[in-house]
Tab-separated table of C-alpha atoms in Angstrom:
chain	number	residue	atom	x	y	z
A	1	MET	CA	-0.194	-0.483	-0.104
A	2	ASP	CA	1.481	3.358	-1.112
A	3	ASN	CA	-0.285	5.601	1.313
A	4	PRO	CA	0.567	4.741	4.925
A	5	SER	CA	-1.680	7.221	6.373
A	6	LEU	CA	-4.634	4.968	6.601
A	7	LYS	CA	-5.439	1.159	8.243
A	8	PRO	CA	-5.063	-1.427	5.567
A	9	ALA	CA	-8.772	-3.027	5.158
A	10	GLU	CA	-8.072	-6.146	6.228
A	11	GLU	CA	-6.944	-4.619	9.316
A	12	PRO	CA	-10.430	-3.411	10.561
A	13	GLY	CA	-10.710	-2.364	14.516
A	14	ASN	CA	-6.498	-1.124	15.181
A	15	ASP	CA	-7.750	1.548	16.904
A	16	LEU	CA	-8.245	2.964	20.217
A	17	GLY	CA	-11.393	3.572	19.755
A	18	ALA	CA	-14.115	6.201	18.747
A	19	ARG	CA	-13.817	9.119	21.166
A	20	ILE	CA	-16.371	10.109	23.097
A	21	ASP	CA	-16.941	13.662	21.383
A	22	GLN	CA	-15.853	12.017	17.900
A	23	LEU	CA	-18.711	12.473	15.084
A	24	THR	CA	-19.323	9.087	13.417
A	25	VAL	CA	-20.081	9.591	10.459
A	26	LEU	CA	-19.278	13.229	8.057
A	27	SER	CA	-19.833	12.001	4.361
A	28	PHE	CA	-19.811	13.944	1.033
A	29	VAL	CA	-21.676	13.846	-0.823
A	30	ALA	CA	-22.999	14.602	-4.757
A	31	ASP	CA	-26.660	14.168	-5.533
A	32	ALA	CA	-29.871	14.135	-3.148
A	33	ALA	CA	-30.577	10.660	-4.056
A	34	THR	CA	-27.332	9.380	-2.468
A	35	GLU	CA	-27.892	11.696	0.284
A	36	GLN	CA	-31.420	10.267	1.597
A	37	VAL	CA	-30.314	6.571	0.824
A	38	ILE	CA	-27.495	6.965	3.890
A	39	ARG	CA	-29.995	8.818	6.032
A	40	ASP	CA	-32.223	6.201	6.154
A	41	GLY	CA	-30.061	3.398	6.118
A	42	LEU	CA	-28.381	5.095	9.034
A	43	GLY	CA	-31.839	5.614	10.138
A	44	ASP	CA	-32.882	2.304	10.344
A	45	LEU	CA	-29.084	1.141	12.341
A	46	ALA	CA	-30.600	3.381	14.609
A	47	GLN	CA	-34.329	1.844	15.099
A	48	THR	CA	-31.290	-1.339	15.679
A	49	GLY	CA	-30.325	-0.200	18.639
A	50	ILE	CA	-26.857	1.216	16.957
A	51	GLN	CA	-26.626	4.431	17.661
A	52	ASN	CA	-24.622	7.359	15.460
A	53	THR	CA	-24.260	10.666	14.837
A	54	ALA	CA	-23.875	11.842	11.401
A	55	ASP	CA	-23.341	15.230	9.597
A	56	ILE	CA	-24.132	14.770	5.470
A	57	ARG	CA	-23.373	17.533	3.526
A	58	ARG	CA	-23.953	17.773	-0.144
A	59	GLY	CA	-20.296	18.068	-2.140
A	60	ASN	CA	-17.335	16.933	-3.404
A	61	LEU	CA	-13.932	15.194	-2.636
A	62	LYS	CA	-12.394	18.407	-2.755
A	63	ALA	CA	-15.066	19.686	-0.225
A	64	ALA	CA	-13.709	17.123	1.777
A	65	ILE	CA	-9.997	18.100	1.361
A	66	ALA	CA	-11.472	21.337	2.559
A	67	ALA	CA	-13.580	20.854	5.345
A	68	LEU	CA	-12.168	17.397	6.984
A	69	ALA	CA	-8.297	19.706	7.014
A	70	LYS	CA	-10.120	21.997	9.658
A	71	VAL	CA	-12.316	19.936	11.853
A	72	PRO	CA	-11.945	16.882	14.297
A	73	THR	CA	-11.481	13.898	12.604
A	74	PRO	CA	-15.152	11.543	12.416
A	75	GLN	CA	-14.720	7.490	12.763
A	76	ILE	CA	-16.211	7.289	9.471
A	77	VAL	CA	-15.473	9.544	6.224
A	78	VAL	CA	-17.493	8.911	3.193
A	79	VAL	CA	-16.647	10.839	-0.279
A	80	ASP	CA	-18.188	10.675	-3.017
A	81	ILE	CA	-15.719	11.062	-6.856
A	82	GLY	CA	-18.866	10.784	-8.998
A	83	LYS	CA	-17.372	10.192	-12.550
A	84	ASP	CA	-13.558	10.957	-11.663
A	85	GLU	CA	-11.876	7.905	-13.089
A	86	ARG	CA	-8.038	9.211	-12.084
A	87	PRO	CA	-8.935	10.703	-8.029
A	88	MET	CA	-5.970	9.005	-6.226
A	89	HIS	CA	-4.084	12.691	-6.786
A	90	ALA	CA	-7.111	14.164	-4.847
A	91	LEU	CA	-7.348	10.858	-2.612
A	92	LEU	CA	-4.087	10.678	-1.018
A	93	GLU	CA	-4.342	14.265	-0.514
A	94	LEU	CA	-7.435	13.243	1.862
A	95	CYS	CA	-5.325	11.291	3.983
A	96	ASP	CA	-3.220	13.775	4.349
A	97	VAL	CA	-5.809	15.543	6.547
A	98	ILE	CA	-7.503	12.467	8.253
A	99	GLU	CA	-6.473	10.658	11.361
A	100	PRO	CA	-4.513	7.185	10.883
A	101	SER	CA	-8.096	5.203	12.546
A	102	VAL	CA	-10.373	6.814	10.156
A	103	SER	CA	-12.283	4.417	8.294
A	104	LEU	CA	-12.997	5.291	4.763
A	105	LEU	CA	-15.614	4.525	2.328
A	106	VAL	CA	-15.783	6.666	-1.159
A	107	ILE	CA	-18.479	6.561	-3.731
A	108	GLY	CA	-17.892	6.696	-7.566
A	109	GLU	CA	-20.023	6.452	-10.684
A	110	VAL	CA	-17.167	4.368	-12.693
A	111	ASP	CA	-17.847	0.656	-12.705
A	112	ASP	CA	-14.209	-0.222	-13.279
A	113	VAL	CA	-12.728	-3.394	-11.662
A	114	ASP	CA	-8.786	-1.339	-11.511
A	115	LEU	CA	-10.161	1.772	-9.917
A	116	TYR	CA	-11.579	-0.523	-7.121
A	117	ARG	CA	-8.270	-1.676	-6.435
A	118	ASP	CA	-6.744	1.224	-6.789
A	119	ILE	CA	-8.220	2.443	-3.653
A	120	ILE	CA	-8.669	-0.765	-1.763
A	121	ARG	CA	-4.660	-1.182	-2.259
A	122	ARG	CA	-3.341	2.188	-2.427
A	123	VAL	CA	-5.432	4.093	-0.392
A	124	GLY	CA	-6.511	2.073	2.576
A	125	ALA	CA	-10.070	2.777	1.873
A	126	ILE	CA	-12.910	0.134	3.693
A	127	ASP	CA	-14.717	-0.180	0.209
A	128	TYR	CA	-15.278	1.374	-3.128
A	129	LEU	CA	-19.280	1.258	-3.640
A	130	PHE	CA	-20.364	2.610	-7.439
A	131	LYS	CA	-24.025	4.639	-7.138
A	132	PRO	CA	-26.910	3.936	-7.462
A	133	ILE	CA	-25.954	3.186	-3.737
A	134	THR	CA	-29.062	1.434	-0.952
A	135	ARG	CA	-30.121	1.180	3.046
A	136	GLU	CA	-28.701	-2.074	2.629
A	137	LEU	CA	-25.115	-1.475	1.886
A	138	VAL	CA	-25.319	1.530	4.348
A	139	ALA	CA	-26.681	-0.639	6.679
A	140	ARG	CA	-24.546	-3.461	6.014
A	141	HIS	CA	-21.145	-1.483	5.921
A	142	PHE	CA	-21.351	1.016	8.677
A	143	ALA	CA	-23.029	-1.263	11.372
A	144	SER	CA	-19.531	-3.035	11.317
A	145	LEU	CA	-17.788	0.018	11.212
A	146	ILE	CA	-19.706	1.938	14.087
A	147	THR	CA	-19.310	-1.098	16.841
A	148	ARG	CA	-16.216	-2.022	16.018
A	149	ASN	CA	-17.821	-5.313	16.802
A	150	SER	CA	-19.086	-6.843	13.441
A	151	PRO	CA	-22.242	-8.443	14.503
A	152	VAL	CA	-22.133	-8.797	10.346
A	153	ALA	CA	-18.289	-10.424	9.739
A	154	ASP	CA	-19.531	-13.494	8.796
A	155	LEU	CA	-21.123	-12.115	5.857
A	156	THR	CA	-17.499	-11.390	4.083
A	157	ARG	CA	-17.390	-15.478	4.822
A	158	GLY	CA	-20.211	-17.439	2.973
A	159	GLY	CA	-23.244	-16.667	0.712
A	160	ARG	CA	-25.753	-14.398	1.715
A	161	VAL	CA	-29.071	-15.438	2.912
A	162	ILE	CA	-32.430	-13.476	1.788
A	163	SER	CA	-36.082	-14.831	3.308
A	164	VAL	CA	-38.997	-13.584	1.018
A	165	THR	CA	-42.159	-14.036	3.338
A	166	GLY	CA	-45.559	-13.499	1.796
A	167	ALA	CA	-47.858	-11.503	4.959
A	168	ARG	CA	-50.505	-14.261	3.671
A	169	GLY	CA	-50.989	-16.499	1.092
A	170	GLY	CA	-51.597	-15.806	-1.847
A	171	VAL	CA	-49.618	-12.517	-2.387
A	172	GLY	CA	-47.123	-13.128	-4.881
A	173	GLY	CA	-44.428	-14.021	-1.979
A	174	SER	CA	-43.018	-17.263	-3.648
A	175	THR	CA	-43.240	-15.692	-6.929
A	176	ILE	CA	-41.861	-13.020	-6.428
A	177	ALA	CA	-38.994	-15.861	-4.067
A	178	ALA	CA	-38.876	-16.769	-8.142
A	179	ALA	CA	-37.906	-14.241	-9.987
A	180	LEU	CA	-35.342	-12.564	-7.575
A	181	ALA	CA	-33.004	-15.757	-7.291
A	182	TRP	CA	-33.592	-16.170	-12.089
A	183	TYR	CA	-32.460	-12.996	-11.695
A	184	LEU	CA	-29.059	-13.516	-9.489
A	185	GLY	CA	-28.388	-16.593	-11.146
A	186	VAL	CA	-29.455	-16.609	-14.625
A	187	GLU	CA	-29.671	-12.740	-15.467
A	188	SER	CA	-26.195	-11.728	-13.378
A	189	ASN	CA	-24.851	-15.776	-13.590
A	190	ARG	CA	-24.509	-15.626	-9.556
A	191	HIS	CA	-24.132	-18.363	-7.679
A	192	THR	CA	-27.782	-18.689	-6.217
A	193	LEU	CA	-30.088	-21.541	-4.904
A	194	LEU	CA	-33.800	-20.899	-4.536
A	195	LEU	CA	-35.026	-22.663	-1.063
A	196	ASP	CA	-39.302	-23.242	-0.917
A	197	ALA	CA	-39.006	-24.158	2.539
A	198	ASP	CA	-42.660	-24.959	2.871
A	199	PRO	CA	-42.960	-28.597	3.966
A	200	PHE	CA	-46.725	-28.889	2.968
A	201	ILE	CA	-47.374	-27.044	-0.462
A	202	GLY	CA	-44.298	-25.653	-1.766
A	203	THR	CA	-44.933	-24.485	-5.458
A	204	ALA	CA	-40.302	-25.178	-6.332
A	205	GLN	CA	-40.676	-28.733	-7.642
A	206	ASP	CA	-43.408	-27.957	-10.393
A	207	TRP	CA	-42.850	-24.867	-11.356
A	208	PHE	CA	-39.116	-25.857	-11.853
A	209	GLY	CA	-39.611	-29.774	-13.021
A	210	VAL	CA	-37.333	-31.409	-10.752
A	211	GLU	CA	-37.364	-33.704	-7.943
A	212	PHE	CA	-37.004	-33.691	-4.252
A	213	LYS	CA	-35.031	-36.634	-3.514
A	214	PRO	CA	-33.702	-35.605	-0.719
A	215	SER	CA	-35.355	-33.028	0.104
A	216	PHE	CA	-35.004	-30.660	2.359
A	217	GLN	CA	-36.968	-32.013	4.825
A	218	THR	CA	-34.312	-34.993	4.844
A	219	LEU	CA	-31.755	-32.902	5.285
A	220	LEU	CA	-33.161	-31.301	8.417
A	221	GLN	CA	-34.046	-34.972	9.898
A	222	ASP	CA	-30.687	-35.899	8.998
A	223	ALA	CA	-27.570	-34.267	7.156
A	224	GLY	CA	-24.652	-36.903	8.037
A	225	ASP	CA	-21.381	-35.951	9.315
A	226	ASP	CA	-20.959	-34.180	6.196
A	227	PRO	CA	-23.900	-31.482	5.675
A	228	GLY	CA	-22.135	-30.071	2.316
A	229	ALA	CA	-21.866	-33.121	1.043
A	230	ALA	CA	-25.904	-34.012	1.685
A	231	VAL	CA	-26.244	-30.105	0.233
A	232	ALA	CA	-24.619	-31.286	-2.923
A	233	GLY	CA	-26.880	-34.634	-3.529
A	234	ALA	CA	-30.031	-32.713	-2.782
A	235	VAL	CA	-29.583	-29.522	-5.265
A	236	ARG	CA	-30.590	-29.769	-8.646
A	237	PRO	CA	-29.955	-26.932	-11.575
A	238	VAL	CA	-32.219	-25.239	-13.358
A	239	ARG	CA	-30.583	-23.178	-15.775
A	240	ASN	CA	-27.111	-20.877	-15.799
A	241	ARG	CA	-26.228	-20.810	-11.654
A	242	LEU	CA	-29.004	-21.260	-10.407
A	243	HIS	CA	-30.250	-24.630	-8.119
A	244	VAL	CA	-32.983	-24.749	-5.980
A	245	LEU	CA	-33.759	-26.849	-3.210
A	246	GLY	CA	-36.959	-27.963	-1.229
A	247	SER	CA	-39.522	-30.829	-0.456
A	248	PRO	CA	-42.481	-32.639	-2.530
A	249	PRO	CA	-45.932	-31.152	-1.393
A	250	ASP	CA	-47.196	-33.041	0.533
A	251	LEU	CA	-50.253	-32.172	3.602
A	252	ALA	CA	-49.461	-34.531	5.771
A	253	CYS	CA	-46.132	-33.861	6.611
A	254	GLN	CA	-44.962	-33.456	10.167
A	255	PRO	CA	-41.342	-31.698	10.219
A	256	ALA	CA	-39.935	-32.854	13.332
A	257	ALA	CA	-36.584	-30.664	12.653
A	258	SER	CA	-34.464	-30.332	16.638
A	259	ALA	CA	-33.308	-26.811	16.834
A	260	GLY	CA	-30.085	-26.244	14.729
A	261	ALA	CA	-30.177	-28.454	12.024
A	262	ALA	CA	-31.174	-25.524	9.347
A	263	ARG	CA	-28.455	-23.457	10.723
A	264	ARG	CA	-26.025	-26.555	10.234
A	265	ILE	CA	-27.906	-26.855	6.146
A	266	ILE	CA	-27.518	-23.161	6.225
A	267	ASP	CA	-24.394	-23.061	7.222
A	268	ALA	CA	-23.781	-25.446	3.771
A	269	ILE	CA	-25.467	-23.694	1.673
A	270	ARG	CA	-23.378	-20.633	2.022
A	271	MET	CA	-20.061	-22.742	1.575
A	272	ARG	CA	-21.623	-23.032	-2.287
A	273	PHE	CA	-23.593	-20.027	-3.238
A	274	ASN	CA	-23.297	-16.827	-3.835
A	275	PHE	CA	-27.202	-16.099	-3.154
A	276	VAL	CA	-29.560	-17.898	-0.561
A	277	ILE	CA	-33.367	-16.938	-1.604
A	278	VAL	CA	-35.716	-18.107	0.677
A	279	ASP	CA	-39.198	-19.069	-0.496
A	280	LEU	CA	-40.582	-18.832	3.330
A	281	PRO	CA	-44.405	-19.322	4.427
A	282	PHE	CA	-44.142	-17.987	8.495
A	283	LEU	CA	-45.673	-20.972	10.112
A	284	PRO	CA	-45.252	-21.847	14.093
A	285	ILE	CA	-42.712	-24.647	13.756
A	286	GLN	CA	-38.631	-24.718	14.849
A	287	GLN	CA	-37.274	-24.955	11.301
A	288	HIS	CA	-39.067	-21.759	10.136
A	289	ARG	CA	-37.973	-19.657	13.804
A	290	GLU	CA	-34.505	-20.552	12.925
A	291	LEU	CA	-34.408	-19.629	9.099
A	292	LEU	CA	-36.023	-16.380	9.661
A	293	GLU	CA	-33.033	-15.871	12.711
A	294	LEU	CA	-30.701	-16.431	9.739
A	295	ALA	CA	-31.548	-14.664	7.260
A	296	HIS	CA	-29.443	-11.712	6.340
A	297	HIS	CA	-32.389	-9.372	5.007
A	298	ARG	CA	-35.754	-9.803	5.197
A	299	ILE	CA	-37.842	-9.431	2.548
A	300	ILE	CA	-41.904	-8.876	3.479
A	301	VAL	CA	-44.070	-9.342	0.752
A	302	LEU	CA	-48.126	-8.224	1.029
A	303	ASP	CA	-51.591	-6.813	-0.754
A	304	PRO	CA	-53.574	-3.679	-0.435
A	305	SER	CA	-55.727	-5.853	1.954
A	306	ILE	CA	-56.754	-4.808	5.633
A	307	ALA	CA	-55.787	-9.006	6.592
A	308	SER	CA	-52.086	-8.921	4.697
A	309	LEU	CA	-51.349	-5.417	6.850
A	310	ARG	CA	-52.198	-6.742	10.288
A	311	ASP	CA	-50.187	-9.619	9.337
A	312	THR	CA	-47.464	-7.884	8.193
A	313	VAL	CA	-47.395	-5.105	11.251
A	314	ARG	CA	-46.546	-8.865	12.795
A	315	LEU	CA	-43.382	-9.502	10.725
A	316	ILE	CA	-42.591	-6.748	11.405
A	317	ALA	CA	-42.831	-6.446	15.112
A	318	ALA	CA	-40.682	-9.876	14.966
A	319	SER	CA	-37.626	-9.556	16.134
A	320	SER	CA	-34.383	-9.186	14.425
A	321	THR	CA	-30.880	-10.562	14.981
A	322	PRO	CA	-27.299	-8.367	15.217
A	323	GLY	CA	-26.926	-10.383	11.200
A	324	GLN	CA	-29.854	-8.152	10.112
A	325	PRO	CA	-28.574	-4.225	10.190
A	326	GLN	CA	-31.326	-2.892	7.999
A	327	ARG	CA	-35.051	-3.363	8.435
A	328	PRO	CA	-36.582	-5.611	6.540
A	329	THR	CA	-37.856	-4.266	2.747
A	330	ILE	CA	-41.585	-4.125	2.398
A	331	PHE	CA	-42.821	-5.126	-1.074
A	332	LEU	CA	-46.624	-3.673	-1.687
A	333	ASN	CA	-47.775	-5.893	-4.586
A	334	ARG	CA	-51.318	-5.145	-6.697
A	335	GLU	CA	-50.943	-1.470	-5.683
A	336	GLY	CA	-54.888	0.119	-6.534
A	337	ALA	CA	-56.130	-2.906	-6.846
A	338	ALA	CA	-60.412	-2.459	-6.604
A	339	GLY	CA	-61.708	-2.378	-2.640
A	340	GLY	CA	-57.902	-2.110	-1.949
A	341	LEU	CA	-56.457	0.245	1.218
A	342	ARG	CA	-54.716	3.097	-0.236
A	343	ARG	CA	-50.967	3.227	-0.388
A	344	LYS	CA	-51.041	6.071	1.997
A	345	HIS	CA	-53.238	3.899	4.864
A	346	ILE	CA	-51.114	1.040	4.618
A	347	GLU	CA	-48.140	3.500	5.460
A	348	ASP	CA	-49.788	5.273	7.933
A	349	ALA	CA	-50.332	1.899	9.543
A	350	LEU	CA	-46.735	0.585	9.212
A	351	LYS	CA	-45.330	3.828	10.780
A	352	ARG	CA	-42.829	3.293	7.760
A	353	LYS	CA	-42.910	3.761	3.617
A	354	VAL	CA	-43.162	1.064	1.787
A	355	ASP	CA	-39.908	0.654	-0.127
A	356	LEU	CA	-41.609	-1.132	-3.474
A	357	SER	CA	-44.802	-1.369	-4.695
A	358	LEU	CA	-45.755	-3.178	-8.100
A	359	PRO	CA	-49.038	-1.510	-10.110
A	360	GLU	CA	-52.211	-4.194	-9.870
A	361	LEU	CA	-51.307	-6.150	-13.095
A	362	PRO	CA	-54.104	-9.089	-12.846
A	363	LYS	CA	-52.962	-10.480	-16.592
A	364	LEU	CA	-49.361	-10.976	-15.359
A	365	PHE	CA	-49.837	-12.989	-11.897
A	366	THR	CA	-53.192	-14.614	-14.109
A	367	SER	CA	-49.970	-15.992	-16.835
A	368	LEU	CA	-47.286	-16.594	-14.837
A	369	GLY	CA	-49.605	-18.288	-11.829
A	370	ALA	CA	-50.764	-20.846	-14.928
A	371	GLN	CA	-47.056	-21.077	-16.275
A	372	GLU	CA	-45.948	-25.098	-16.563
A	373	ARG	CA	-42.943	-24.560	-16.002
A	374	PHE	CA	-41.221	-20.814	-14.207
A	375	ALA	CA	-39.558	-19.091	-17.424
A	376	GLY	CA	-38.003	-15.979	-15.967
A	377	VAL	CA	-38.543	-12.513	-14.758
A	378	PRO	CA	-40.823	-10.977	-17.139
A	379	LYS	CA	-40.015	-7.741	-18.525
A	380	GLY	CA	-41.618	-5.123	-17.911
A	381	PRO	CA	-42.598	-3.237	-14.307
A	382	LEU	CA	-42.043	-6.978	-12.854
A	383	GLY	CA	-38.436	-7.324	-14.403
A	384	ARG	CA	-37.560	-3.892	-13.320
A	385	LEU	CA	-38.701	-4.496	-9.429
A	386	ILE	CA	-36.554	-7.356	-9.133
A	387	GLU	CA	-33.565	-5.550	-10.525
A	388	ASP	CA	-34.440	-3.104	-8.208
A	389	LEU	CA	-35.182	-5.577	-5.406
A	390	ALA	CA	-32.074	-7.420	-5.958
A	391	ARG	CA	-30.001	-4.165	-4.736
A	392	GLU	CA	-32.638	-3.832	-1.771
A	393	ALA	CA	-31.138	-7.605	-0.592
A	394	GLY	CA	-27.163	-6.486	-1.546
A	395	PHE	CA	-26.484	-7.713	-5.019
A	396	GLU	CA	-23.138	-5.267	-6.388
A	397	ARG	CA	-23.011	-5.949	-9.967
A	398	GLY	CA	-19.634	-4.005	-9.964
A	399	ARG	CA	-18.510	-5.816	-6.315
A	400	ASN	CA	-19.683	-8.920	-7.384
A	401	ALA	CA	-17.035	-7.757	-10.773
A	402	ALA	CA	-14.425	-7.595	-8.898
A	403	ALA	CA	-14.414	-9.606	-5.809
């Protein structure tokens, strides 16, 4: 590393800790959208008990250098390099005016592996994030930096677990889960597993034309001494890098997984797949409670009905874990449906904004439901929303390419 003024990114936490009067975050960003995302992400952390003080300013790298030459260095500095493909001179100048213990995050609009490596290796930045950034990115990165004792450090080893839960049956949760998994595994070519966790009437077997032998329920009951080998023998390939795992529909099934069984299987799955999308109906059984706790990010799908809204309030109230620094993503399906609640009424009841919404498109979901096989993510509104949902859940095309 050419510049010694910052600690290496591989050695976080080797400082003396944050001072009592030290500002947590000082951020310089070039646009209103990025500014709002950072505010929302830090707000998510505060709701989970990770307190922070932030000063988010509109400005570029030059403004950051001028300001930081005059004020005490905060715990975390965020700078926006915009479209600058050669920011190294200015970034090194920035390093001269901040303390060595600072955690530096760089934001920009250039998706380039060489630039990413230069910023990490030469400047010693914690990370380089290219726009648009998401609340998930802010919560995931800042949680570990603020606490200095990352509860989510294990995310760097193994894949990311994302649960998709329909507030009630029939709201489109399984469709959203399948579409998200398809986008990640087929269209984005990331090693992805769609885990159909419904032991009674799961859709994956029929939708993807596979036979689950052994099934997910079998693995939960006995994965043997080598869960990794058991998982490898149970997952079924679909297309490109998308695989599925589930159980045959069985209304007479009596789930009997012991405590910790789901964790053993998920730990083995994460060593093989970048993303694990869990189609997770919320049922009062041990394995589902564990899967909900093991998710790094939760997505809740609801429709504009009173019953769906009531159950969404209960799902949001479900306690989060240290590995879930971001609040759940709320996906409103069928917005504007006849007789449904208005979005404002839903947001007032939830006491928060809906993150993503899909308008009432009866022909789309009728055609998807009638498919003998899942044939991919339709173009149009749903396709665009699935891309947005992937970013919310932690997909970073440029970062993944650089890894």
